[in-house]
Amino acid sequence: MEDLNIEQLISRLITAPSNNILREMSYCLIEAQDSDFDTLIATLFHPLFTLETWAWEVLSRDSRQWNNDEQECFDLFHNISNFNKKIILSNNDVHTKGSLLLPANTDIIDGVFEQFKKRNDENERFLSIIYLWFDNLSLLMREHIEFASASIIIYINERITSDIIMTDQFKIYLNELQDPCPLFTMKQVFYIKTCSFLLGEYLCSKPHDFPHNGQEILEYLAEDYTNIILIHSKTILSWSKDLLSCITHLIGLITACHLWIGTKEEILKMFMISDKTIYDYIESLIDILHHQTCHERNRPQLLNDESILNLVDILLKYDVINNDRFYLRIYRLQSKILSEKQIKKSNIVNKINKIFFYYLDQAWKSPLKKYNTIPIEELLEGLLTLSQYDTMKNPIADSNELQFLIEKSDEYPIIYDILWSLSFDIRIQAELRLNQTLKNKLESNYTNEQIQNIIYGIQWNLNSNNMQINTDTNKAKYDVMISYSHEDKSICTQLYHELIQKDFKVLIDLNDKHHNIMDAMVQAVKQSFTIIVCISKHYKQSNYCRAEAQYAFGRQLKIIPILIDNSYKPDGWLSYLIRGLSLIDFTKYEFSHGMQILLDKLKIPPISVLSTLVVRQPLQNVTNVSLSTLDSTDMCQWTPNDVQQWLIQNNLSQMTDCLSGLNGSYLIRLSKDIAKNSPQENLNLFQEHSMKKRGKDISLIDISRLQTLIEEHIQKPTTTKQWSPKLCCRMM
């Protein structure tokens, strides 16, 4: 194809658009898509700009009927649309794409809406062309969120909101969509699918000064939308392509509103209709998610453990899809839903460096501080959630990305909370202690009290080796200290009042106002004899709660764990901390019954069993077991090298020197000895041995985790090889 030909064709198309010219122009556009597309755009930018301007003007002013006699014109616009989609997905710079594809001014958009209003035929062919043009605008915004700030895009979405979404006609179409087998017109698809798609992509940018806010849009749509989800989640196998598109983009619009304004309790109540609960709505969304993943079958379920497991399986299948935007959404969902054990099965553990920190870097470099449609603040919120999983700390420690976070911390204070969460890991602690940039930041005084308290928390972790054990409980001023997340304040306040009525001296922080929260925590723990740990997902995710619980554990306070969250099962660091303790499940009983169990526990004094920790020298090495098979191999067969690999794999690298030379048999014996000894004896012996070898301390939490991991491995099914009975571990 010669350059002159396409320029001449475009010129003739504008001045005298005969059917032959229309056909030839279509042929040129089809042929062009198989050429070097980026070079083509650069070479023919000006004639293509003329073509795109002409197309918008035709759509805004042409009064033709787009009937069957003008098939060539109809075909040309389809081919221009396909050509434009390829421009959007090309490697051309953003400015070039915007210049070619965005309408020149608001008069063009006003003209399009005027043409749209003139047509009463629900299946007018003109609508299908507008459908394609607006779809491309949506795709352009999805690929390049910076266009959301373009004045013409803002104007288009203002018109869509006022002229289409917030109208009686849109409500009529939503009502028709509640039919179990809806029939679609072209206009209905344009309203529900195309306009929801475009507005949803725009609202993801969280616009300022938009005529309608997210809550108004949700209030207008919530009831009809919820009915649509509830009805059609039960008929997924019979969905048509149009129904799938409409529901998908309706969900996208509702999600964008949630991202814009947040998900508060009053917002969620909008989706509770008639005799249905929010759980019915969530169950329906799970069914739809399942369908889009497997496309095999629909299994309606109650929102119970079975459906949660089903959702977990779906999420784990989703994260192998090679799509950046999909990764972000799935990983954010995984980080909110999956347990510590389940997150290990997710690809996010292996991809956090390659994917997540790459996204952060790209968002940082973007003028809008966004990656695709997601602001850097939301990426950091996701990283904060992930950083609370101990499983994630090893790959983050290996990523060499801590410096990136430290450098950006003043601009995004949430990073300090991320660093606090990460600083519970011994490897990351060591790296942070050596980072002079962080040292300088931590020594600064911040006027923001919340940030300053987070910094106190980081400093506490970095200097936590001087923890002293509480050996004189007679000095305790309080019988009971209540440790809880302030998200759970209501039930914990009730607990406090019940205890003081029973004449217990109770310490609880109801105000959460301290100059230094870590100093306040230390004083509270030192003055208490027993600590009640109020377990919930909020508690597990709180860095402050973790520091408080671990400090109380280290000082050997009597710990009574109570479960107050019926949607959470203790995992991660919290499960290690309460291991071996009797958990009072307040979610299974009436409050009064749970209180009676608690009162009985408070009357029982703590019991210590004193014994001796024995660490023996290793026997001769046996055949080395590869790291890939350690999980399925009998621990008695492990060599000292296998033990070292296993410690590193399970985030216990701080113990590698201390336990060097021990094979699997002696590791099991060590676990038995730990179980016999008191926590103080274990701590003293481990620290003495560790200081000789490494000059560093080991915490009680590390010792508890070691014992738990050994016992968990022993209980697993194993692949047994031939080995000598003499290597079997016995109790001494």
Short mmCIF file of N, CA and C in Angstrom, two decimals, residues 342-495:
data_model
loop_
_atom_site.label_atom_id
_atom_site.label_comp_id
_atom_site.label_asym_id
_atom_site.label_seq_id
_atom_site.Cartn_x
_atom_site.Cartn_y
_atom_site.Cartn_z
N GLN A 342 -3.37 -20.68 53.33
CA GLN A 342 -3.85 -20.65 51.95
C GLN A 342 -3.00 -19.74 51.07
N ILE A 343 -2.49 -18.65 51.65
CA ILE A 343 -1.72 -17.70 50.86
C ILE A 343 -0.43 -18.34 50.35
N LYS A 344 0.05 -19.40 51.07
CA LYS A 344 1.26 -20.10 50.62
C LYS A 344 1.05 -20.75 49.26
N LYS A 345 -0.21 -21.15 48.96
CA LYS A 345 -0.51 -21.82 47.70
C LYS A 345 -0.65 -20.83 46.55
N SER A 346 -0.72 -19.56 46.87
CA SER A 346 -0.96 -18.55 45.85
C SER A 346 0.33 -18.18 45.14
N ASN A 347 0.20 -17.81 43.87
CA ASN A 347 1.37 -17.37 43.11
C ASN A 347 1.92 -16.04 43.61
N ILE A 348 1.16 -15.35 44.43
CA ILE A 348 1.62 -14.04 44.89
C ILE A 348 2.91 -14.14 45.68
N VAL A 349 3.12 -15.27 46.37
CA VAL A 349 4.35 -15.45 47.15
C VAL A 349 5.56 -15.39 46.22
N ASN A 350 5.45 -16.02 45.06
CA ASN A 350 6.56 -16.07 44.12
C ASN A 350 6.65 -14.82 43.24
N LYS A 351 5.53 -14.10 43.10
CA LYS A 351 5.48 -13.01 42.13
C LYS A 351 5.46 -11.63 42.76
N ILE A 352 5.57 -11.55 44.08
CA ILE A 352 5.44 -10.23 44.70
C ILE A 352 6.54 -9.29 44.23
N ASN A 353 7.74 -9.81 43.97
CA ASN A 353 8.83 -8.96 43.50
C ASN A 353 8.64 -8.58 42.04
N LYS A 354 8.35 -9.59 41.23
CA LYS A 354 8.23 -9.37 39.79
C LYS A 354 7.02 -8.53 39.44
N ILE A 355 5.93 -8.73 40.16
CA ILE A 355 4.67 -8.09 39.82
C ILE A 355 4.42 -6.86 40.70
N PHE A 356 4.32 -7.09 42.02
CA PHE A 356 3.79 -6.04 42.89
C PHE A 356 4.73 -4.84 42.96
N PHE A 357 6.01 -5.08 43.18
CA PHE A 357 6.93 -3.96 43.27
C PHE A 357 7.13 -3.30 41.91
N TYR A 358 6.96 -4.08 40.84
CA TYR A 358 6.98 -3.48 39.51
C TYR A 358 5.83 -2.50 39.35
N TYR A 359 4.63 -2.90 39.81
CA TYR A 359 3.47 -2.01 39.73
C TYR A 359 3.73 -0.72 40.52
N LEU A 360 4.29 -0.87 41.72
CA LEU A 360 4.58 0.30 42.54
C LEU A 360 5.57 1.23 41.84
N ASP A 361 6.58 0.65 41.24
CA ASP A 361 7.58 1.45 40.54
C ASP A 361 6.96 2.20 39.36
N GLN A 362 6.10 1.51 38.60
CA GLN A 362 5.43 2.15 37.46
C GLN A 362 4.49 3.25 37.93
N ALA A 363 3.77 3.01 39.02
CA ALA A 363 2.86 4.03 39.55
C ALA A 363 3.65 5.25 40.03
N TRP A 364 4.81 5.00 40.64
CA TRP A 364 5.64 6.09 41.12
C TRP A 364 6.13 6.96 39.96
N LYS A 365 6.45 6.34 38.84
CA LYS A 365 6.96 7.07 37.68
C LYS A 365 5.85 7.79 36.91
N SER A 366 4.61 7.36 37.10
CA SER A 366 3.49 7.96 36.38
C SER A 366 3.19 9.35 36.92
N PRO A 367 2.90 10.32 36.03
CA PRO A 367 2.53 11.68 36.50
C PRO A 367 1.32 11.67 37.43
N LEU A 368 0.39 10.71 37.19
CA LEU A 368 -0.81 10.62 38.03
C LEU A 368 -0.60 9.73 39.24
N LYS A 369 0.62 9.18 39.37
CA LYS A 369 0.92 8.26 40.47
C LYS A 369 -0.07 7.10 40.51
N LYS A 370 -0.29 6.50 39.32
CA LYS A 370 -1.19 5.37 39.20
C LYS A 370 -0.58 4.34 38.27
N TYR A 371 -0.93 3.06 38.51
CA TYR A 371 -0.62 2.01 37.56
C TYR A 371 -1.95 1.52 37.00
N ASN A 372 -2.13 1.67 35.68
CA ASN A 372 -3.43 1.46 35.07
C ASN A 372 -4.45 2.34 35.79
N THR A 373 -5.48 1.79 36.35
CA THR A 373 -6.49 2.62 37.02
C THR A 373 -6.28 2.69 38.52
N ILE A 374 -5.21 2.08 39.03
CA ILE A 374 -5.08 1.93 40.48
C ILE A 374 -4.05 2.92 41.03
N PRO A 375 -4.48 3.83 41.91
CA PRO A 375 -3.55 4.80 42.51
C PRO A 375 -2.50 4.11 43.36
N ILE A 376 -1.37 4.77 43.51
CA ILE A 376 -0.28 4.19 44.29
C ILE A 376 -0.72 3.96 45.75
N GLU A 377 -1.64 4.80 46.25
CA GLU A 377 -2.12 4.61 47.62
C GLU A 377 -2.80 3.26 47.79
N GLU A 378 -3.58 2.85 46.79
CA GLU A 378 -4.27 1.56 46.88
C GLU A 378 -3.29 0.40 46.74
N LEU A 379 -2.26 0.58 45.92
CA LEU A 379 -1.23 -0.45 45.82
C LEU A 379 -0.52 -0.63 47.17
N LEU A 380 -0.26 0.48 47.83
CA LEU A 380 0.41 0.41 49.13
C LEU A 380 -0.51 -0.19 50.19
N GLU A 381 -1.81 0.08 50.10
CA GLU A 381 -2.76 -0.55 51.03
C GLU A 381 -2.74 -2.07 50.84
N GLY A 382 -2.66 -2.50 49.57
CA GLY A 382 -2.56 -3.93 49.31
C GLY A 382 -1.28 -4.53 49.85
N LEU A 383 -0.17 -3.79 49.70
CA LEU A 383 1.11 -4.27 50.22
C LEU A 383 1.09 -4.33 51.74
N LEU A 384 0.41 -3.38 52.38
CA LEU A 384 0.29 -3.42 53.84
C LEU A 384 -0.42 -4.69 54.29
N THR A 385 -1.51 -5.04 53.61
CA THR A 385 -2.23 -6.26 53.96
C THR A 385 -1.34 -7.48 53.75
N LEU A 386 -0.62 -7.53 52.63
CA LEU A 386 0.25 -8.67 52.34
C LEU A 386 1.41 -8.75 53.33
N SER A 387 1.91 -7.60 53.76
CA SER A 387 3.06 -7.60 54.67
C SER A 387 2.72 -8.19 56.03
N GLN A 388 1.43 -8.31 56.34
CA GLN A 388 1.02 -8.88 57.62
C GLN A 388 1.06 -10.40 57.61
N TYR A 389 1.25 -11.00 56.43
CA TYR A 389 1.44 -12.45 56.33
C TYR A 389 2.92 -12.76 56.52
N ASP A 390 3.26 -13.58 57.50
CA ASP A 390 4.66 -13.95 57.70
C ASP A 390 5.21 -14.67 56.47
N THR A 391 4.34 -15.38 55.75
CA THR A 391 4.75 -16.07 54.53
C THR A 391 5.34 -15.11 53.51
N MET A 392 4.85 -13.86 53.49
CA MET A 392 5.28 -12.90 52.49
C MET A 392 6.59 -12.23 52.85
N LYS A 393 7.00 -12.34 54.10
CA LYS A 393 8.16 -11.56 54.53
C LYS A 393 9.47 -12.05 53.91
N ASN A 394 9.59 -13.38 53.71
CA ASN A 394 10.81 -13.90 53.09
C ASN A 394 11.03 -13.37 51.68
N PRO A 395 10.03 -13.49 50.78
CA PRO A 395 10.25 -12.94 49.44
C PRO A 395 10.47 -11.43 49.44
N ILE A 396 9.84 -10.71 50.36
CA ILE A 396 10.07 -9.27 50.43
C ILE A 396 11.50 -9.00 50.90
N ALA A 397 11.98 -9.80 51.86
CA ALA A 397 13.36 -9.64 52.32
C ALA A 397 14.35 -9.92 51.20
N ASP A 398 13.99 -10.86 50.31
CA ASP A 398 14.86 -11.21 49.19
C ASP A 398 14.78 -10.21 48.03
N SER A 399 13.82 -9.30 48.09
CA SER A 399 13.52 -8.47 46.91
C SER A 399 14.44 -7.28 46.74
N ASN A 400 15.15 -6.90 47.79
CA ASN A 400 15.98 -5.69 47.75
C ASN A 400 15.16 -4.43 47.47
N GLU A 401 13.88 -4.47 47.85
CA GLU A 401 12.99 -3.33 47.59
C GLU A 401 12.74 -2.49 48.84
N LEU A 402 13.34 -2.86 49.96
CA LEU A 402 13.10 -2.09 51.19
C LEU A 402 13.56 -0.65 51.04
N GLN A 403 14.67 -0.44 50.32
CA GLN A 403 15.17 0.92 50.14
C GLN A 403 14.17 1.77 49.36
N PHE A 404 13.52 1.16 48.37
CA PHE A 404 12.48 1.87 47.61
C PHE A 404 11.39 2.37 48.54
N LEU A 405 10.94 1.50 49.44
CA LEU A 405 9.88 1.88 50.38
C LEU A 405 10.36 2.98 51.33
N ILE A 406 11.56 2.82 51.84
CA ILE A 406 12.08 3.80 52.81
C ILE A 406 12.17 5.19 52.18
N GLU A 407 12.64 5.25 50.94
CA GLU A 407 12.81 6.54 50.27
C GLU A 407 11.48 7.25 50.02
N LYS A 408 10.40 6.47 49.86
CA LYS A 408 9.10 7.08 49.54
C LYS A 408 8.23 7.28 50.79
N SER A 409 8.76 6.95 51.96
CA SER A 409 7.92 6.90 53.17
C SER A 409 7.37 8.26 53.58
N ASP A 410 8.12 9.34 53.37
CA ASP A 410 7.61 10.65 53.79
C ASP A 410 6.45 11.12 52.92
N GLU A 411 6.48 10.73 51.65
CA GLU A 411 5.38 11.12 50.76
C GLU A 411 4.15 10.25 50.95
N TYR A 412 4.38 9.00 51.36
CA TYR A 412 3.26 8.07 51.59
C TYR A 412 3.44 7.45 52.98
N PRO A 413 2.91 8.10 54.01
CA PRO A 413 3.13 7.64 55.39
C PRO A 413 2.68 6.22 55.66
N ILE A 414 1.76 5.67 54.83
CA ILE A 414 1.33 4.29 55.03
C ILE A 414 2.52 3.34 54.98
N ILE A 415 3.61 3.77 54.32
CA ILE A 415 4.80 2.92 54.21
C ILE A 415 5.40 2.65 55.59
N TYR A 416 5.29 3.60 56.51
CA TYR A 416 5.80 3.36 57.86
C TYR A 416 5.06 2.18 58.51
N ASP A 417 3.76 2.10 58.26
CA ASP A 417 2.99 0.97 58.80
C ASP A 417 3.44 -0.34 58.15
N ILE A 418 3.75 -0.28 56.84
CA ILE A 418 4.26 -1.47 56.14
C ILE A 418 5.60 -1.89 56.75
N LEU A 419 6.48 -0.92 56.98
CA LEU A 419 7.79 -1.23 57.56
C LEU A 419 7.65 -1.79 58.97
N TRP A 420 6.70 -1.28 59.72
CA TRP A 420 6.46 -1.82 61.07
C TRP A 420 6.05 -3.28 60.98
N SER A 421 5.15 -3.58 60.06
CA SER A 421 4.70 -4.97 59.88
C SER A 421 5.86 -5.86 59.46
N LEU A 422 6.67 -5.39 58.52
CA LEU A 422 7.80 -6.18 58.04
C LEU A 422 8.87 -6.36 59.11
N SER A 423 8.98 -5.39 60.02
CA SER A 423 10.07 -5.42 61.00
C SER A 423 9.89 -6.49 62.07
N PHE A 424 8.78 -7.23 62.04
CA PHE A 424 8.65 -8.38 62.94
C PHE A 424 9.49 -9.56 62.44
N ASP A 425 9.96 -9.49 61.19
CA ASP A 425 10.79 -10.55 60.62
C ASP A 425 12.25 -10.29 60.97
N ILE A 426 12.94 -11.30 61.44
CA ILE A 426 14.30 -11.11 61.95
C ILE A 426 15.29 -10.70 60.85
N ARG A 427 15.10 -11.23 59.63
CA ARG A 427 16.00 -10.84 58.53
C ARG A 427 15.79 -9.38 58.16
N ILE A 428 14.52 -8.98 58.09
CA ILE A 428 14.23 -7.60 57.73
C ILE A 428 14.66 -6.66 58.84
N GLN A 429 14.50 -7.10 60.10
CA GLN A 429 15.00 -6.31 61.23
C GLN A 429 16.48 -5.98 61.03
N ALA A 430 17.25 -7.00 60.70
CA ALA A 430 18.70 -6.81 60.56
C ALA A 430 19.01 -5.81 59.46
N GLU A 431 18.28 -5.89 58.35
CA GLU A 431 18.52 -4.97 57.24
C GLU A 431 18.11 -3.55 57.61
N LEU A 432 17.00 -3.42 58.30
CA LEU A 432 16.52 -2.08 58.68
C LEU A 432 17.46 -1.42 59.69
N ARG A 433 18.04 -2.22 60.59
CA ARG A 433 18.96 -1.66 61.58
C ARG A 433 20.18 -1.02 60.91
N LEU A 434 20.57 -1.57 59.76
CA LEU A 434 21.76 -1.09 59.07
C LEU A 434 21.47 0.04 58.09
N ASN A 435 20.20 0.38 57.90
CA ASN A 435 19.83 1.38 56.89
C ASN A 435 19.90 2.78 57.49
N GLN A 436 20.90 3.55 57.06
CA GLN A 436 21.11 4.88 57.63
C GLN A 436 19.98 5.83 57.28
N THR A 437 19.42 5.69 56.07
CA THR A 437 18.30 6.56 55.67
C THR A 437 17.13 6.38 56.62
N LEU A 438 16.82 5.12 56.95
CA LEU A 438 15.72 4.86 57.88
C LEU A 438 16.06 5.38 59.27
N LYS A 439 17.29 5.18 59.70
CA LYS A 439 17.69 5.67 61.02
C LYS A 439 17.42 7.16 61.15
N ASN A 440 17.80 7.90 60.10
CA ASN A 440 17.60 9.36 60.13
C ASN A 440 16.12 9.71 60.20
N LYS A 441 15.30 8.98 59.45
CA LYS A 441 13.87 9.25 59.44
C LYS A 441 13.25 8.93 60.80
N LEU A 442 13.68 7.83 61.41
CA LEU A 442 13.11 7.43 62.69
C LEU A 442 13.49 8.38 63.81
N GLU A 443 14.60 9.09 63.64
CA GLU A 443 15.04 10.03 64.68
C GLU A 443 14.35 11.38 64.56
N SER A 444 13.61 11.59 63.46
CA SER A 444 12.88 12.85 63.28
C SER A 444 11.63 12.86 64.14
N ASN A 445 11.18 14.04 64.49
CA ASN A 445 9.94 14.18 65.25
C ASN A 445 8.81 14.56 64.29
N TYR A 446 7.73 13.80 64.32
CA TYR A 446 6.61 14.02 63.42
C TYR A 446 5.44 14.63 64.20
N THR A 447 4.85 15.66 63.60
CA THR A 447 3.71 16.30 64.25
C THR A 447 2.47 15.42 64.21
N ASN A 448 2.41 14.55 63.21
CA ASN A 448 1.28 13.62 63.12
C ASN A 448 1.47 12.53 64.17
N GLU A 449 0.57 12.51 65.15
CA GLU A 449 0.72 11.58 66.28
C GLU A 449 0.64 10.13 65.84
N GLN A 450 -0.20 9.84 64.84
CA GLN A 450 -0.34 8.46 64.38
C GLN A 450 0.95 7.96 63.75
N ILE A 451 1.57 8.80 62.92
CA ILE A 451 2.84 8.42 62.29
C ILE A 451 3.91 8.24 63.35
N GLN A 452 3.96 9.16 64.32
CA GLN A 452 4.97 9.08 65.36
C GLN A 452 4.83 7.79 66.17
N ASN A 453 3.61 7.38 66.44
CA ASN A 453 3.41 6.14 67.19
C ASN A 453 3.81 4.92 66.38
N ILE A 454 3.58 4.96 65.06
CA ILE A 454 4.03 3.87 64.20
C ILE A 454 5.56 3.79 64.24
N ILE A 455 6.20 4.94 64.23
CA ILE A 455 7.67 4.98 64.30
C ILE A 455 8.15 4.40 65.63
N TYR A 456 7.45 4.72 66.71
CA TYR A 456 7.78 4.10 68.00
C TYR A 456 7.69 2.58 67.89
N GLY A 457 6.69 2.10 67.15
CA GLY A 457 6.53 0.66 66.97
C GLY A 457 7.69 0.04 66.21
N ILE A 458 8.14 0.73 65.14
CA ILE A 458 9.29 0.23 64.39
C ILE A 458 10.53 0.19 65.29
N GLN A 459 10.75 1.28 66.02
CA GLN A 459 11.90 1.34 66.92
C GLN A 459 11.84 0.24 67.98
N TRP A 460 10.64 -0.04 68.45
CA TRP A 460 10.47 -1.11 69.44
C TRP A 460 10.94 -2.44 68.86
N ASN A 461 10.54 -2.76 67.65
CA ASN A 461 10.95 -4.03 67.04
C ASN A 461 12.45 -4.07 66.78
N LEU A 462 13.02 -2.96 66.35
CA LEU A 462 14.45 -2.95 66.03
C LEU A 462 15.32 -3.00 67.28
N ASN A 463 14.73 -2.68 68.44
CA ASN A 463 15.49 -2.71 69.70
C ASN A 463 14.88 -3.68 70.69
N SER A 464 14.22 -4.72 70.19
CA SER A 464 13.43 -5.59 71.07
C SER A 464 14.24 -6.69 71.73
N ASN A 465 15.56 -6.72 71.53
CA ASN A 465 16.35 -7.81 72.11
C ASN A 465 16.57 -7.66 73.61
N ASN A 466 16.17 -6.52 74.15
CA ASN A 466 16.40 -6.29 75.58
C ASN A 466 15.17 -6.60 76.43
N MET A 467 14.25 -7.40 75.90
CA MET A 467 13.03 -7.75 76.62
C MET A 467 13.36 -8.49 77.92
N GLN A 468 12.74 -8.07 78.98
CA GLN A 468 12.95 -8.71 80.28
C GLN A 468 11.74 -9.55 80.66
N ILE A 469 12.01 -10.69 81.28
CA ILE A 469 10.93 -11.58 81.70
C ILE A 469 10.37 -11.11 83.04
N ASN A 470 9.08 -11.15 83.16
CA ASN A 470 8.41 -10.75 84.40
C ASN A 470 8.56 -11.87 85.43
N THR A 471 9.37 -11.65 86.42
CA THR A 471 9.60 -12.69 87.44
C THR A 471 8.90 -12.39 88.75
N ASP A 472 8.30 -11.22 88.87
CA ASP A 472 7.64 -10.86 90.12
C ASP A 472 6.21 -10.40 89.84
N THR A 473 5.30 -11.37 89.75
CA THR A 473 3.91 -11.04 89.46
C THR A 473 3.20 -10.44 90.66
N ASN A 474 3.85 -10.46 91.84
CA ASN A 474 3.21 -9.88 93.02
C ASN A 474 3.10 -8.36 92.92
N LYS A 475 3.91 -7.75 92.03
CA LYS A 475 3.87 -6.31 91.87
C LYS A 475 2.76 -5.86 90.92
N ALA A 476 2.05 -6.79 90.32
CA ALA A 476 0.99 -6.44 89.38
C ALA A 476 -0.14 -5.70 90.09
N LYS A 477 -0.57 -4.58 89.50
CA LYS A 477 -1.65 -3.78 90.07
C LYS A 477 -3.02 -4.26 89.61
N TYR A 478 -3.03 -4.95 88.46
CA TYR A 478 -4.31 -5.35 87.86
C TYR A 478 -4.40 -6.86 87.75
N ASP A 479 -5.59 -7.37 88.02
CA ASP A 479 -5.82 -8.81 87.84
C ASP A 479 -5.79 -9.17 86.36
N VAL A 480 -6.39 -8.31 85.56
CA VAL A 480 -6.61 -8.63 84.15
C VAL A 480 -6.31 -7.41 83.28
N MET A 481 -5.65 -7.66 82.16
CA MET A 481 -5.51 -6.66 81.10
C MET A 481 -6.23 -7.19 79.87
N ILE A 482 -7.02 -6.35 79.23
CA ILE A 482 -7.73 -6.75 78.01
C ILE A 482 -6.99 -6.19 76.81
N SER A 483 -6.47 -7.08 75.97
CA SER A 483 -5.77 -6.70 74.75
C SER A 483 -6.70 -6.92 73.57
N TYR A 484 -6.96 -5.85 72.81
CA TYR A 484 -7.96 -5.96 71.75
C TYR A 484 -7.68 -4.94 70.65
N SER A 485 -8.27 -5.16 69.49
CA SER A 485 -8.24 -4.18 68.41
C SER A 485 -9.39 -3.21 68.60
N HIS A 486 -9.14 -1.94 68.37
CA HIS A 486 -10.19 -0.94 68.59
C HIS A 486 -11.33 -1.09 67.59
N GLU A 487 -11.15 -1.90 66.56
CA GLU A 487 -12.27 -2.24 65.67
C GLU A 487 -13.30 -3.10 66.41
N ASP A 488 -12.86 -3.75 67.48
CA ASP A 488 -13.74 -4.64 68.25
C ASP A 488 -14.10 -4.03 69.61
N LYS A 489 -14.12 -2.73 69.67
CA LYS A 489 -14.27 -2.03 70.95
C LYS A 489 -15.57 -2.37 71.66
N SER A 490 -16.65 -2.54 70.92
CA SER A 490 -17.97 -2.71 71.52
C SER A 490 -18.03 -3.93 72.44
N ILE A 491 -17.66 -5.10 71.92
CA ILE A 491 -17.75 -6.33 72.72
C ILE A 491 -16.71 -6.32 73.84
N CYS A 492 -15.55 -5.69 73.60
CA CYS A 492 -14.51 -5.67 74.63
C CYS A 492 -14.88 -4.72 75.77
N THR A 493 -15.59 -3.65 75.45
CA THR A 493 -16.11 -2.77 76.50
C THR A 493 -17.12 -3.51 77.37
N GLN A 494 -17.97 -4.30 76.72
CA GLN A 494 -18.95 -5.11 77.46
C GLN A 494 -18.23 -6.10 78.38
N LEU A 495 -17.16 -6.69 77.86
CA LEU A 495 -16.36 -7.63 78.64
C LEU A 495 -15.76 -6.93 79.87
#
